[in-house]
Coordinates of N, CA and C in Angstrom, one line a residue:
X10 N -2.9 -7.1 21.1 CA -4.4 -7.3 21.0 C -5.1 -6.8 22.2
X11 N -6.4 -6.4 22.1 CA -6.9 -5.7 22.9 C -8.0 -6.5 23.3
X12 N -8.4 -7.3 24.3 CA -10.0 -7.9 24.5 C -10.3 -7.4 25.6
X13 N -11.4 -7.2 25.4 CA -12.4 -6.9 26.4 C -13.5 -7.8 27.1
X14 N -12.4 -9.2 27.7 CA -12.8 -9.8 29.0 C -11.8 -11.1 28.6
X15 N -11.4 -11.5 29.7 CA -10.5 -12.6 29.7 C -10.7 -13.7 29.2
X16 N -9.6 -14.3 28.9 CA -9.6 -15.3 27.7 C -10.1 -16.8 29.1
X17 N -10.5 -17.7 28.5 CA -11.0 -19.0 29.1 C -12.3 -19.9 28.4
X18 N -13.6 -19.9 29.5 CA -14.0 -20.3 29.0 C -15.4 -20.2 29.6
X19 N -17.0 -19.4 29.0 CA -18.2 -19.7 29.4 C -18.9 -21.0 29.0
X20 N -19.4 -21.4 29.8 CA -20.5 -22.9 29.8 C -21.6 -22.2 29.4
X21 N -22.2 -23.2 28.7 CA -23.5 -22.8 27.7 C -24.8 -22.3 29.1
X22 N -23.9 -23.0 30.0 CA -25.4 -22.7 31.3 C -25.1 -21.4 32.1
X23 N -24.4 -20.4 31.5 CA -23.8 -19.3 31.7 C -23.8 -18.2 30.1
X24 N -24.1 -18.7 29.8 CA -24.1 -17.7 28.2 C -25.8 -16.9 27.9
X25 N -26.1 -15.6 27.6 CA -27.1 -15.2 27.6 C -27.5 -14.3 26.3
X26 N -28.5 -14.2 26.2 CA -28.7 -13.6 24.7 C -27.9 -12.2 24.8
X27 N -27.5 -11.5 23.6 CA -27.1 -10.7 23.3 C -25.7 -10.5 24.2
X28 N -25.1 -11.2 24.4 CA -23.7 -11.5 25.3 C -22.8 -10.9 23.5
X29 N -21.8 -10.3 24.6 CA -21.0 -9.8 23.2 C -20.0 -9.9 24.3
X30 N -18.5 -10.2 23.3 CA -17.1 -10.1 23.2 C -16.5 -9.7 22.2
X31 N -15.5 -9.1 22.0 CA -14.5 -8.5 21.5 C -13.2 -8.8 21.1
X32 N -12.3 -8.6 20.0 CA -10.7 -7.9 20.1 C -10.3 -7.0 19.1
X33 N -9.7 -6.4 19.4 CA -8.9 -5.1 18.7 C -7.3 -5.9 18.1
X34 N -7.2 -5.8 16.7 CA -5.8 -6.2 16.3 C -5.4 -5.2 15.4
X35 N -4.3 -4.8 15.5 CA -3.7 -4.1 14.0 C -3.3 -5.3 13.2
X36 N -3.9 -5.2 12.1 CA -3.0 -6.3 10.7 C -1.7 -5.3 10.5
X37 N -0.5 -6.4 10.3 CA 0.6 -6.0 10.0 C 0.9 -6.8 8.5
X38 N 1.9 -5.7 8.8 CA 2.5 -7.0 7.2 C 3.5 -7.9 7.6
X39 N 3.8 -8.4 8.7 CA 4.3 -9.7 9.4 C 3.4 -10.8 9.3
X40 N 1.8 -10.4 10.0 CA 0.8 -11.1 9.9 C 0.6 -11.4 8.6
X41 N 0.4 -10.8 7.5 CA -0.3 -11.2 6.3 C 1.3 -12.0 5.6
X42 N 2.5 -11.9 6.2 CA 3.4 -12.8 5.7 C 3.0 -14.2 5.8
X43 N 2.9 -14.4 7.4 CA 2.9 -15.8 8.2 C 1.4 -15.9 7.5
X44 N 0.7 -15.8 7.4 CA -0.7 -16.4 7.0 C -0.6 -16.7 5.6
X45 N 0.1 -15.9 5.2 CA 0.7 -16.5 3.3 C 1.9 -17.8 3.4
X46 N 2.5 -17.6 4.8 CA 3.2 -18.7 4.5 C 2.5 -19.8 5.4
X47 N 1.8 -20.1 6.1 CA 0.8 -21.3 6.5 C 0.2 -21.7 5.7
X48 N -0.9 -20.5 4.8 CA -2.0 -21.1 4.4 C -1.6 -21.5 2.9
X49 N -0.4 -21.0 2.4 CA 0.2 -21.3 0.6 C -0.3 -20.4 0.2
X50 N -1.3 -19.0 0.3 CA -1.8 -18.6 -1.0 C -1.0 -17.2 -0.7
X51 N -0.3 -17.4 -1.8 CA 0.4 -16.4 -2.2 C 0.2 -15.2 -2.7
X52 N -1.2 -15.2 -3.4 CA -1.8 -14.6 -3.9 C -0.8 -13.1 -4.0
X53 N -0.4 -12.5 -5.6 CA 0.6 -11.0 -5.3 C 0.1 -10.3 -4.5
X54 N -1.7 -9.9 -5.4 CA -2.5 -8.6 -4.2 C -2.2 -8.4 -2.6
X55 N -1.8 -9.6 -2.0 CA -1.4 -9.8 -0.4 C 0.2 -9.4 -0.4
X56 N 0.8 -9.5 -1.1 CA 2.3 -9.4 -0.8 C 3.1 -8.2 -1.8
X57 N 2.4 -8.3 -2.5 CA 3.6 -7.4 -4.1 C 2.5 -5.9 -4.3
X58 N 3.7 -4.9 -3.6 CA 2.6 -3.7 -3.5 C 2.8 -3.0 -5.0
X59 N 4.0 -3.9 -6.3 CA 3.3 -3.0 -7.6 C 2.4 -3.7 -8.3
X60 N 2.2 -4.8 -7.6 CA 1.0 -5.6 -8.7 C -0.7 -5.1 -8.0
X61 N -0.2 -5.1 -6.6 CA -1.5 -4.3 -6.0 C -2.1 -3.1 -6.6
X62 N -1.1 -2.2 -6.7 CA -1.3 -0.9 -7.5 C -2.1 -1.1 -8.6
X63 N -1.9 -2.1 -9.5 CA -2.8 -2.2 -10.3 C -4.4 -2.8 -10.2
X64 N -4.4 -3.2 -9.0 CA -5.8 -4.1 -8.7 C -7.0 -2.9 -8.9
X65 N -8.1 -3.8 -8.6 CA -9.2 -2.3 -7.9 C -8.9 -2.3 -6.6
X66 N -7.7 -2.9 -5.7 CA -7.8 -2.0 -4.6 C -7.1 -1.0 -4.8
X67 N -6.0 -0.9 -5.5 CA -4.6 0.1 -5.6 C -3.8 -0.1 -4.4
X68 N -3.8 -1.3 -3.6 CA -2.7 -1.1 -2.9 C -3.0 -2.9 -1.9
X69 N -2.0 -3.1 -1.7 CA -2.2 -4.5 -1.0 C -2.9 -4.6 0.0
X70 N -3.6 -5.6 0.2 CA -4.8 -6.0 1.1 C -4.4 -7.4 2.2
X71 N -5.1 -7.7 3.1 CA -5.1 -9.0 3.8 C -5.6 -9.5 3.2
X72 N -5.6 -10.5 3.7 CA -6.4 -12.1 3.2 C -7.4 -11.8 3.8
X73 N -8.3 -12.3 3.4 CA -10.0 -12.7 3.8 C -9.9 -13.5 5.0
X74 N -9.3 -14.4 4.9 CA -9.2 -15.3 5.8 C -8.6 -15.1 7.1
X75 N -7.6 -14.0 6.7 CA -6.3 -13.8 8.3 C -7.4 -12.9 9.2
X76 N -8.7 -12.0 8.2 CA -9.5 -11.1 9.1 C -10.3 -12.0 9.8
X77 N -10.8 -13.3 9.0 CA -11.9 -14.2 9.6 C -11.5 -14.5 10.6
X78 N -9.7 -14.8 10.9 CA -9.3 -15.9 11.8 C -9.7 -14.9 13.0
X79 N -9.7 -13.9 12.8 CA -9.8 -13.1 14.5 C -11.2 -13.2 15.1
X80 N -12.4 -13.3 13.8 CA -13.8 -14.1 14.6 C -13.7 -15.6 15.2
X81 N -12.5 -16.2 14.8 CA -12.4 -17.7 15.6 C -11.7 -17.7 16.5
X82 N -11.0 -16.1 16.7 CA -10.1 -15.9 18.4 C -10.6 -15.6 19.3
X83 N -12.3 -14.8 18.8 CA -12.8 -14.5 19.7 C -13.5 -15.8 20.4
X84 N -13.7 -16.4 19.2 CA -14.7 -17.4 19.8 C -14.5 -18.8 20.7
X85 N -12.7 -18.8 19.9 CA -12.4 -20.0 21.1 C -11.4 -19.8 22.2
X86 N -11.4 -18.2 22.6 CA -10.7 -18.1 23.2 C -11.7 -17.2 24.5
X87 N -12.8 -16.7 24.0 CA -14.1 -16.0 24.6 C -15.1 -16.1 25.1
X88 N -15.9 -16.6 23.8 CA -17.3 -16.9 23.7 C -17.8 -18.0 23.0
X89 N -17.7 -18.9 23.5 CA -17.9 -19.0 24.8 C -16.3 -19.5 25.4
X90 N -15.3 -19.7 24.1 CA -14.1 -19.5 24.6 C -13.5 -21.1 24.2
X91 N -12.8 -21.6 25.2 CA -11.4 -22.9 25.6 C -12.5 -24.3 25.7
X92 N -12.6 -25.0 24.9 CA -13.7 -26.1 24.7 C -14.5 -26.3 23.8
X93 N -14.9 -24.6 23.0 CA -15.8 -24.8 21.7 C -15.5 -25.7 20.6
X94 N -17.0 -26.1 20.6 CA -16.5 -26.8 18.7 C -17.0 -25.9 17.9
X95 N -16.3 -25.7 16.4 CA -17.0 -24.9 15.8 C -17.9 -25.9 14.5
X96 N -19.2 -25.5 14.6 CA -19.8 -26.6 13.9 C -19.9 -25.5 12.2
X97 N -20.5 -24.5 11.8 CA -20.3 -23.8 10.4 C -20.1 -22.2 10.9
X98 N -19.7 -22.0 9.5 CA -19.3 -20.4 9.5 C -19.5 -19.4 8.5
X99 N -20.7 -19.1 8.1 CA -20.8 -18.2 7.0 C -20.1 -16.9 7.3
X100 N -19.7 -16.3 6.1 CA -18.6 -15.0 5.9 C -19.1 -14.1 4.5
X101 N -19.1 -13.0 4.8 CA -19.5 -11.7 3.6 C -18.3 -10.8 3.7
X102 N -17.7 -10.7 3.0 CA -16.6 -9.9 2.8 C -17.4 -8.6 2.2
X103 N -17.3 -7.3 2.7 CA -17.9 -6.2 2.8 C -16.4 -5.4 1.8
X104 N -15.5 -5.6 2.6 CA -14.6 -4.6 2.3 C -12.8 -4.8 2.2
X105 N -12.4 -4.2 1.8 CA -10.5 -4.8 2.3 C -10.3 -4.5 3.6
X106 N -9.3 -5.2 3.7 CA -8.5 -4.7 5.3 C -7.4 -4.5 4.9
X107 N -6.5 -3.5 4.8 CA -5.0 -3.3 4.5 C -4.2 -3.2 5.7
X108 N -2.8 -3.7 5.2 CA -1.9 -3.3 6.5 C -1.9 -2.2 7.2
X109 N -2.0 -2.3 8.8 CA -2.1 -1.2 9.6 C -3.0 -1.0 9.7
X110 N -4.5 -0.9 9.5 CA -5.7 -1.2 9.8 C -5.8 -2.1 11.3
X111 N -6.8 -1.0 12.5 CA -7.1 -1.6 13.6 C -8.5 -2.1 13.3
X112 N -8.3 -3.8 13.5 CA -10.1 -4.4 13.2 C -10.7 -4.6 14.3
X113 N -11.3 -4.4 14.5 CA -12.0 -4.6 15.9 C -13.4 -5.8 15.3
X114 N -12.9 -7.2 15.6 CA -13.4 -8.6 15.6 C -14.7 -9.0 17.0
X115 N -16.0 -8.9 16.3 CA -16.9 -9.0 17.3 C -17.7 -10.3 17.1
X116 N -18.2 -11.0 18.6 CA -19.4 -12.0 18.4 C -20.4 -11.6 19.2
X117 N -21.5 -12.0 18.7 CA -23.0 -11.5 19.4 C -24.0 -12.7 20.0
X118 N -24.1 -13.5 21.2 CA -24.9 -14.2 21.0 C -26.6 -14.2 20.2
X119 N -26.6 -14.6 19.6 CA -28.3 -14.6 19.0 C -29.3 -15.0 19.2
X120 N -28.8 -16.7 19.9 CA -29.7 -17.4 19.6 C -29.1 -18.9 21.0
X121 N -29.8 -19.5 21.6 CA -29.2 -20.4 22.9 C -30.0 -21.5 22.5
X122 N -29.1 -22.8 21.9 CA -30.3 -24.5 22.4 C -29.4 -25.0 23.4
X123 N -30.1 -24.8 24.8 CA -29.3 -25.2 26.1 C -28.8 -26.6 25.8
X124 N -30.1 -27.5 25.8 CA -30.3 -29.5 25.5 C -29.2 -29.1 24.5
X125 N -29.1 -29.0 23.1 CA -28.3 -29.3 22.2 C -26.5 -28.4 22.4
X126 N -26.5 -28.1 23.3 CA -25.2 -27.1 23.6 C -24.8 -26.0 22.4
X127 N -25.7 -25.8 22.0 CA -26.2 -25.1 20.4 C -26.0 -22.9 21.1
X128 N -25.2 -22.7 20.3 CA -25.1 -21.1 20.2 C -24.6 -20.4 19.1
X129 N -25.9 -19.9 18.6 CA -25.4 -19.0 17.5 C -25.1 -17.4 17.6
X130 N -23.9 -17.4 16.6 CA -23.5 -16.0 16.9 C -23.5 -14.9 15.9
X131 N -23.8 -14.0 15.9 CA -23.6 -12.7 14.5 C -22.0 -12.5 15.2
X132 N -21.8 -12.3 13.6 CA -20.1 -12.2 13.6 C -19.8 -10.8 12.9
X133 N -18.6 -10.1 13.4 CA -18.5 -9.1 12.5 C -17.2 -8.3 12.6
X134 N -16.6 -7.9 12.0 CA -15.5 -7.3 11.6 C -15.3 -5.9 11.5
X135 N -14.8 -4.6 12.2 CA -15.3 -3.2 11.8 C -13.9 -2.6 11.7
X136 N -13.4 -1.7 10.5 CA -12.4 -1.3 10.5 C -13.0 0.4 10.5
X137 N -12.7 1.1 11.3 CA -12.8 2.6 11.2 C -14.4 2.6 11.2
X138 N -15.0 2.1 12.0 CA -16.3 2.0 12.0 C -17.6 1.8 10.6
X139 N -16.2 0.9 9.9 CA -16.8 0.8 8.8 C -17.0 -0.6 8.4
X140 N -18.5 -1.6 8.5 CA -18.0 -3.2 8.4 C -17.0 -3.4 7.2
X141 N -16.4 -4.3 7.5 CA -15.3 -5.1 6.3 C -16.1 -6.8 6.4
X142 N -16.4 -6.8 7.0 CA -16.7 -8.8 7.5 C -18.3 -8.9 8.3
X143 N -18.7 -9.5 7.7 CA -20.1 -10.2 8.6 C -20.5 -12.0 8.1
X144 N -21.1 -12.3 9.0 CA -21.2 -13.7 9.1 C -22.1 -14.4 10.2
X145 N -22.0 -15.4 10.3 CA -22.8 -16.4 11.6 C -21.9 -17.7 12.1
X146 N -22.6 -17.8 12.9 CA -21.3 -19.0 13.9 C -22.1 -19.7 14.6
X147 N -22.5 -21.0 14.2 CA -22.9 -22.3 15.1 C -21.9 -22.8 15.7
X148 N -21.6 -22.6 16.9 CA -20.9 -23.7 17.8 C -21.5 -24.0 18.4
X149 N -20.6 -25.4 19.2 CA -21.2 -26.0 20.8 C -20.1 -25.6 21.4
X150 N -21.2 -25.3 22.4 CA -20.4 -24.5 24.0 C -19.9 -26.0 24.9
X151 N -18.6 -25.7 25.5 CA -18.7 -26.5 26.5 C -19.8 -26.5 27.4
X152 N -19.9 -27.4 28.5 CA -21.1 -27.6 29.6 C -20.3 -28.3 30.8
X153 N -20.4 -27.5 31.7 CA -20.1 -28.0 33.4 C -21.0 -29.7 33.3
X154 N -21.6 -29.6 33.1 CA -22.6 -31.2 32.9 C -21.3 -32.4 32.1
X155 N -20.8 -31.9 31.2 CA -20.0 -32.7 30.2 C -18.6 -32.9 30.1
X156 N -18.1 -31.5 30.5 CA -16.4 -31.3 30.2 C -16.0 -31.4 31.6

């Protein structure tokens, strides 16, 4: 994985508008195993590449979900990182992600309620400079005041 700034933790009295973080992952077909075997959904399209063949994708895809999970790496491991809560998460699936596919998983600050430890984020997902994933992210930020 590739991030572009160290994993920890920003305080909401440290977080500024338009603050972005990052990671780069290739999905594997290891990854889309272990996420079929955590999450139960076995779904063939993720695992059986002649039932895939037949989809409208023509060939097996990730989970929706294993791409989402890399906007919740960024975020509790980034931005603001090690203390967030995540309070909702809206998700648009734009596009597939198939095996071998590098995603580059982004958050955008948008929006700061200092008093409420309130930060919203544009979320987004780009494979080959093409979105697959967009979304938004209410969390609370830790606070030097609190934690």
């Amino acid at each position: 994985m590739l991030d572009n700034m160290p994993r920890g933790t920003i305080c909401i009295e440290d977080i500024e508008m338009g603050m972005v973080r990052y990671l780069r992952k290739v999905i594997t077909d290891e990854d889309i195993q272990m996420f079929a075997e955590v999450s139960t959904d076995r779904n063939p399209v993720h695992l059986d590449d002649a039932y895939a063949q037949d989809t409208i994708f023509e060939g097996r895809i990730a989970h929706g979900m294993l791409t989402a999970g890399l906007i919740s790496a960024v975020i509790g491991e980034q931005l603001p990182g090690h203390g967030t809560i995540y309070m909702s998460q809206s998700l648009k699936f734009l596009a597939p992600v198939r095996p071998g596919d590098l995603v580059l998983a982004e958050v955008e600050v948008t929006d700061i309620q200092i008093d409420k430890r309130r930060v919203k984020l544009d979320c987004r997902c780009i494979v080959e400079g093409k979105k697959v994933l967009v979304g938004e992210a209410m969390v609370m930020a830790p606070s030097r005041k609190f934690d």
